[in-house]
XYZ file of C-alpha atoms in Angstrom:
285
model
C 157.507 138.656 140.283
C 158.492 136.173 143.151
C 161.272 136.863 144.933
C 162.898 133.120 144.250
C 163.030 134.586 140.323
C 165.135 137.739 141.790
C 167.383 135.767 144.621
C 171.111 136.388 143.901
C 170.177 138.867 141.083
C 170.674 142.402 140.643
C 166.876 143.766 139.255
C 167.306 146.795 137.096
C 164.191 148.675 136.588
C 164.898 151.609 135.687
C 168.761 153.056 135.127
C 171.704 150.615 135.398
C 175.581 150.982 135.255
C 178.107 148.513 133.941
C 180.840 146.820 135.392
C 184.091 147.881 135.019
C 185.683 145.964 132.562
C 188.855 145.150 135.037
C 186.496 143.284 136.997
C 186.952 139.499 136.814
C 183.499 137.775 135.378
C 183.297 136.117 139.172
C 183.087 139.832 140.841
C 180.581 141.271 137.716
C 176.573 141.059 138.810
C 174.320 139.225 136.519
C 171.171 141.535 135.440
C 167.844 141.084 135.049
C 166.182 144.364 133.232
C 162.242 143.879 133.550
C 160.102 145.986 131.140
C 156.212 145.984 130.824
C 154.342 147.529 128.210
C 151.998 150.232 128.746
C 151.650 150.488 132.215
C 150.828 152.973 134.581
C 152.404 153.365 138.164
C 149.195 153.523 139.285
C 148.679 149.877 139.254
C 151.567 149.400 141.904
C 150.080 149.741 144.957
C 153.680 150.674 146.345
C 152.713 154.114 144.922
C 150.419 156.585 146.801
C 148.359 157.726 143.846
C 147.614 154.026 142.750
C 144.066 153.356 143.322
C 143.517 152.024 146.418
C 141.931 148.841 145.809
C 144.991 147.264 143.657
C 147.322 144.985 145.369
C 150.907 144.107 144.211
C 152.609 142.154 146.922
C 155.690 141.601 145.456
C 156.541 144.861 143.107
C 155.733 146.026 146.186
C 158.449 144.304 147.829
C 160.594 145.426 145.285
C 160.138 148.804 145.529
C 160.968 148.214 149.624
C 164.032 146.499 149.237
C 165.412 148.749 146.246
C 164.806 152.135 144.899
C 161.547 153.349 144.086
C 161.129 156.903 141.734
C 158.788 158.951 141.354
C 160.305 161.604 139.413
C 161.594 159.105 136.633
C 160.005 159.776 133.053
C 160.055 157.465 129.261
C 158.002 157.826 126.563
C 154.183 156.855 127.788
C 153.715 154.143 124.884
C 154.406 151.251 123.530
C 157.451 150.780 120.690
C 158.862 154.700 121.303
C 159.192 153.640 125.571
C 161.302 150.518 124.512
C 163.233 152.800 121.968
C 164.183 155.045 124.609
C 165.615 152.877 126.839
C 167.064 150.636 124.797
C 168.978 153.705 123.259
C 169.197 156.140 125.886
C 167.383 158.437 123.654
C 164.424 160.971 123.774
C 162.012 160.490 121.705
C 162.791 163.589 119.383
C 166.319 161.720 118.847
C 164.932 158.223 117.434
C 164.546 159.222 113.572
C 165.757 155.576 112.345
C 162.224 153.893 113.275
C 160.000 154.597 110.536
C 156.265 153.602 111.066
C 154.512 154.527 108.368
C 153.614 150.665 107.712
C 152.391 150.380 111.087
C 152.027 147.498 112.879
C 155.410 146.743 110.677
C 158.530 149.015 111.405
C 161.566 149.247 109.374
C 164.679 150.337 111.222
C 165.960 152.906 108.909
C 169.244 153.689 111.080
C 171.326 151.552 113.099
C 170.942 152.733 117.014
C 173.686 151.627 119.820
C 171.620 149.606 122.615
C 173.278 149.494 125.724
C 173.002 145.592 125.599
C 175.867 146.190 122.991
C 177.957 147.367 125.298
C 177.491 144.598 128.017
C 178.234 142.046 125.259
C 181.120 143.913 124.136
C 182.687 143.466 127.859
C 181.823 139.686 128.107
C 178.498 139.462 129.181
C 176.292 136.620 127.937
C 173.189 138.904 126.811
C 169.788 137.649 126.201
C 166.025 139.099 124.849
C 162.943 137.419 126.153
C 159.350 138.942 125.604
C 157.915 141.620 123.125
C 160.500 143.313 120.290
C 158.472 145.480 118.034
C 161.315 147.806 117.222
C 162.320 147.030 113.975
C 162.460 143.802 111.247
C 165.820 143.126 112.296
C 166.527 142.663 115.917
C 170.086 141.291 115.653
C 170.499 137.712 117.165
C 173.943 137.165 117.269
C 174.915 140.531 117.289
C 173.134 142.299 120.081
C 171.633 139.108 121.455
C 173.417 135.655 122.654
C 169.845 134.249 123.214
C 166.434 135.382 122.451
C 163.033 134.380 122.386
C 161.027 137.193 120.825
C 157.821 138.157 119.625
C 157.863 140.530 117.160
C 154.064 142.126 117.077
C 153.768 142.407 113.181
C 150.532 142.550 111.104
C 148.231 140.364 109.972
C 148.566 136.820 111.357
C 152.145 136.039 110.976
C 152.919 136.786 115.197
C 149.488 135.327 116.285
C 148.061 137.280 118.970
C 149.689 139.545 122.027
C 148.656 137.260 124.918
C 147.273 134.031 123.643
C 148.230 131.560 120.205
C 151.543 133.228 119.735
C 154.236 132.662 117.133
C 157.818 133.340 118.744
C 161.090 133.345 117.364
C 163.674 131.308 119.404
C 167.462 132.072 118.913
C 166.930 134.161 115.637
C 164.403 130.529 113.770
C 161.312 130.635 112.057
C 157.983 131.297 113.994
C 156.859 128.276 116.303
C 153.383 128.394 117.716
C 152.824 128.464 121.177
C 150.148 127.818 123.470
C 149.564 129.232 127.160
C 149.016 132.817 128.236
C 152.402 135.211 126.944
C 153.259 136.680 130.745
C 153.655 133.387 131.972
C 155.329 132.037 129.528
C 157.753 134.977 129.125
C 158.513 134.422 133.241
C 158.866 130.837 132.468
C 161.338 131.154 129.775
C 162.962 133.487 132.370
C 163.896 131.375 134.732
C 165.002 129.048 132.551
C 167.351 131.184 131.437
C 168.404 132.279 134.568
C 168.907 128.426 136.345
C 171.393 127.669 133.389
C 174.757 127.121 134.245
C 176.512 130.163 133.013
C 179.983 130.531 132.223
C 179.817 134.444 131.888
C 178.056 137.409 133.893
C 174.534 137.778 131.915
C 172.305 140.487 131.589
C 168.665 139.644 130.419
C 166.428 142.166 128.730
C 162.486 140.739 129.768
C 160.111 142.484 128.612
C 156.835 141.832 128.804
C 153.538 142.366 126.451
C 151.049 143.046 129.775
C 149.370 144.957 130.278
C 149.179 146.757 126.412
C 145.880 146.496 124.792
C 143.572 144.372 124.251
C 143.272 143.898 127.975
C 143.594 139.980 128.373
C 144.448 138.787 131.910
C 145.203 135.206 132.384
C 141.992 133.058 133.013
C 143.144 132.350 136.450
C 142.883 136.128 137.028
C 139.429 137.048 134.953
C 137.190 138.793 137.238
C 139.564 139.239 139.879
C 139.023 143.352 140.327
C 135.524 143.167 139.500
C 133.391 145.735 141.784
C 136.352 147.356 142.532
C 136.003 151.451 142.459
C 134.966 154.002 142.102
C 136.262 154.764 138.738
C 135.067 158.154 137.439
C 134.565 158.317 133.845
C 136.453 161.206 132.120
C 133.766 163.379 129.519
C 135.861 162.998 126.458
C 137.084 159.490 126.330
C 134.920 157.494 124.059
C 135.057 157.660 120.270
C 134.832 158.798 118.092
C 137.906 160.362 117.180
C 138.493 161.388 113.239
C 141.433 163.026 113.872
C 143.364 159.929 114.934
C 145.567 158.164 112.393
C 143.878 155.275 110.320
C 145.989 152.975 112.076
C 145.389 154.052 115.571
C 141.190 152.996 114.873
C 141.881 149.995 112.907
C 144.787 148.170 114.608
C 142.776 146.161 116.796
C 141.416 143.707 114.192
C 144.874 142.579 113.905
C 143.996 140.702 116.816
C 140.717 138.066 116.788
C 139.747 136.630 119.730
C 139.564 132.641 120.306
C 135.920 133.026 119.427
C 136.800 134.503 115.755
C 135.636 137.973 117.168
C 137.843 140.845 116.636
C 139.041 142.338 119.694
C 137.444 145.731 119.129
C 134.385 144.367 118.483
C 134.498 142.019 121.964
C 136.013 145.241 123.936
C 133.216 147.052 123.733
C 133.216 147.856 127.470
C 132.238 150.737 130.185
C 135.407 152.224 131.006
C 135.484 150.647 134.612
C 135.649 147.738 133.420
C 138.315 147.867 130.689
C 140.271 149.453 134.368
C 139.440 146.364 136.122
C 140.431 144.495 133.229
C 143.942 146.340 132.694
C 144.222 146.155 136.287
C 143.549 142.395 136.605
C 146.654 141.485 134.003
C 149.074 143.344 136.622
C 148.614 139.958 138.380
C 150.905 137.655 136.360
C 153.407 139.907 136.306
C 153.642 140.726 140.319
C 153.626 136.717 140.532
């Protein structure tokens, strides 16, 4: 993420703590909460285990100029990793999400978010990137301003990095072209060069680098060669004990040639690694 995105900012990564509410809105810091899906610290190159031919200039720049953990844990995947943040919960404490018509989840309890609370003390609060946390994600009571994507079956959402149908400010589904990171950073800024009357905080949250492994096209190939990556004895399929869900959820997703994404990802395991590596990229920019 370039610095110009973060200038004047405070970046949250990973805790944050609100403003005191007898601050005037000129003295309260705007604040930008960045979230990615699904990935490892071992594609920060700030970090000592990360593998030693990845490269992330400005994370890494971040991580120099702020705080950097390495002790800090959330839920490893997907949906329950945003749940836990969002609601400061552990993942035995989020009963209300109910997924047993996964890729769909109905919110079967009403959970606090700490965006709430920041809108409750006259922030201007705003969602742009993945949801998948329930049908309902509250524009216009949670959120002043969102532009979501809400990772449901079948073809209603289009796909997670390419053809996408988003939501904007709580409308129908518009199709979009262009590759989701950028367009998620783009929206982001956006947002954040608006003349604002109020202290905002903006929740972005990105779907990189979550399965199927899709960098943009600018950064296809851009790890390739890169290892050694040892190959682990029990990690191909099959695996029959695995819910019905967790085999079959890729052909929600066809590729632009028709070809379902399981089907096309196919691949050794190094380079599926480059591959999750490579869509790292967009993000760092």
């Amino acid at each position: 993420m370039k610095a110009k995105l973060m200038k004047s900012n405070l970046i949250l990564l990973f805790g944050l703590t609100l403003a005191g509410s007898c601050l005037s809105y000129a003295d309260r810091p705007n604040i930008l909460f960045i979230f990615t899906d699904d990935q490892s610290h071992r594609t920060v190159s700030a970090y000592e285990d990360a593998r030693p031919w990845i490269t992330t200039p400005h994370i890494d720049q971040l991580a120099e100029q702020g705080i950097r953990f390495k002790h800090a844990f959330a839920g490893p995947w997907c949906a329950p990793s945003r749940a836990m943040v969002l609601t400061g919960r552990y993942l035995h404490g989020i009963e209300g999400l109910d997924f047993t018509d996964y890729p769909n989840i109905r919110q079967t309890e009403q959970f606090r978010m700490w965006p709430e609370v920041f809108r409750e003390n006259g922030y201007t609060t705003a969602i742009i990137g993945k949801w998948h946390l329930a049908s309902d994600y509250r524009h216009g009571q949670v959120w002043d301003h969102s532009i979501i994507w809400e990772r449901l079956g079948g073809e209603k959402p289009g796909n997670y990095y390419r053809n996408q149908k988003l939501r904007f400010d709580g409308g129908d589904y518009t199709p979009v072209g262009g590759h989701s990171t950028d367009n998620y950073t783009r929206y982001a800024r956006n947002f954040i060069k608006r003349k604002h009357e109020k202290p905002w905080m903006l929740w972005l949250c990105y779907d990189a680098v979550h399965a199927p492994f899709t960098p943009a096209d600018r950064h296809n190939g851009a790890y390739n060669g890169a290892g050694p990556i040892p190959v682990p004895k029990d990690i191909y399929p099959p695996r029959p004990t695995k819910p019905h869900y967790m085999q079959d959820y890729a052909m929600f997703y066809p590729g632009p040639d028709g070809v379902p994404v399981d089907e096309r990802q196919k691949l050794p395991l190094p380079e599926l690694v480059q591959k999750y590596n490579s869509g790292v990229f967009s993000i760092d920019e």
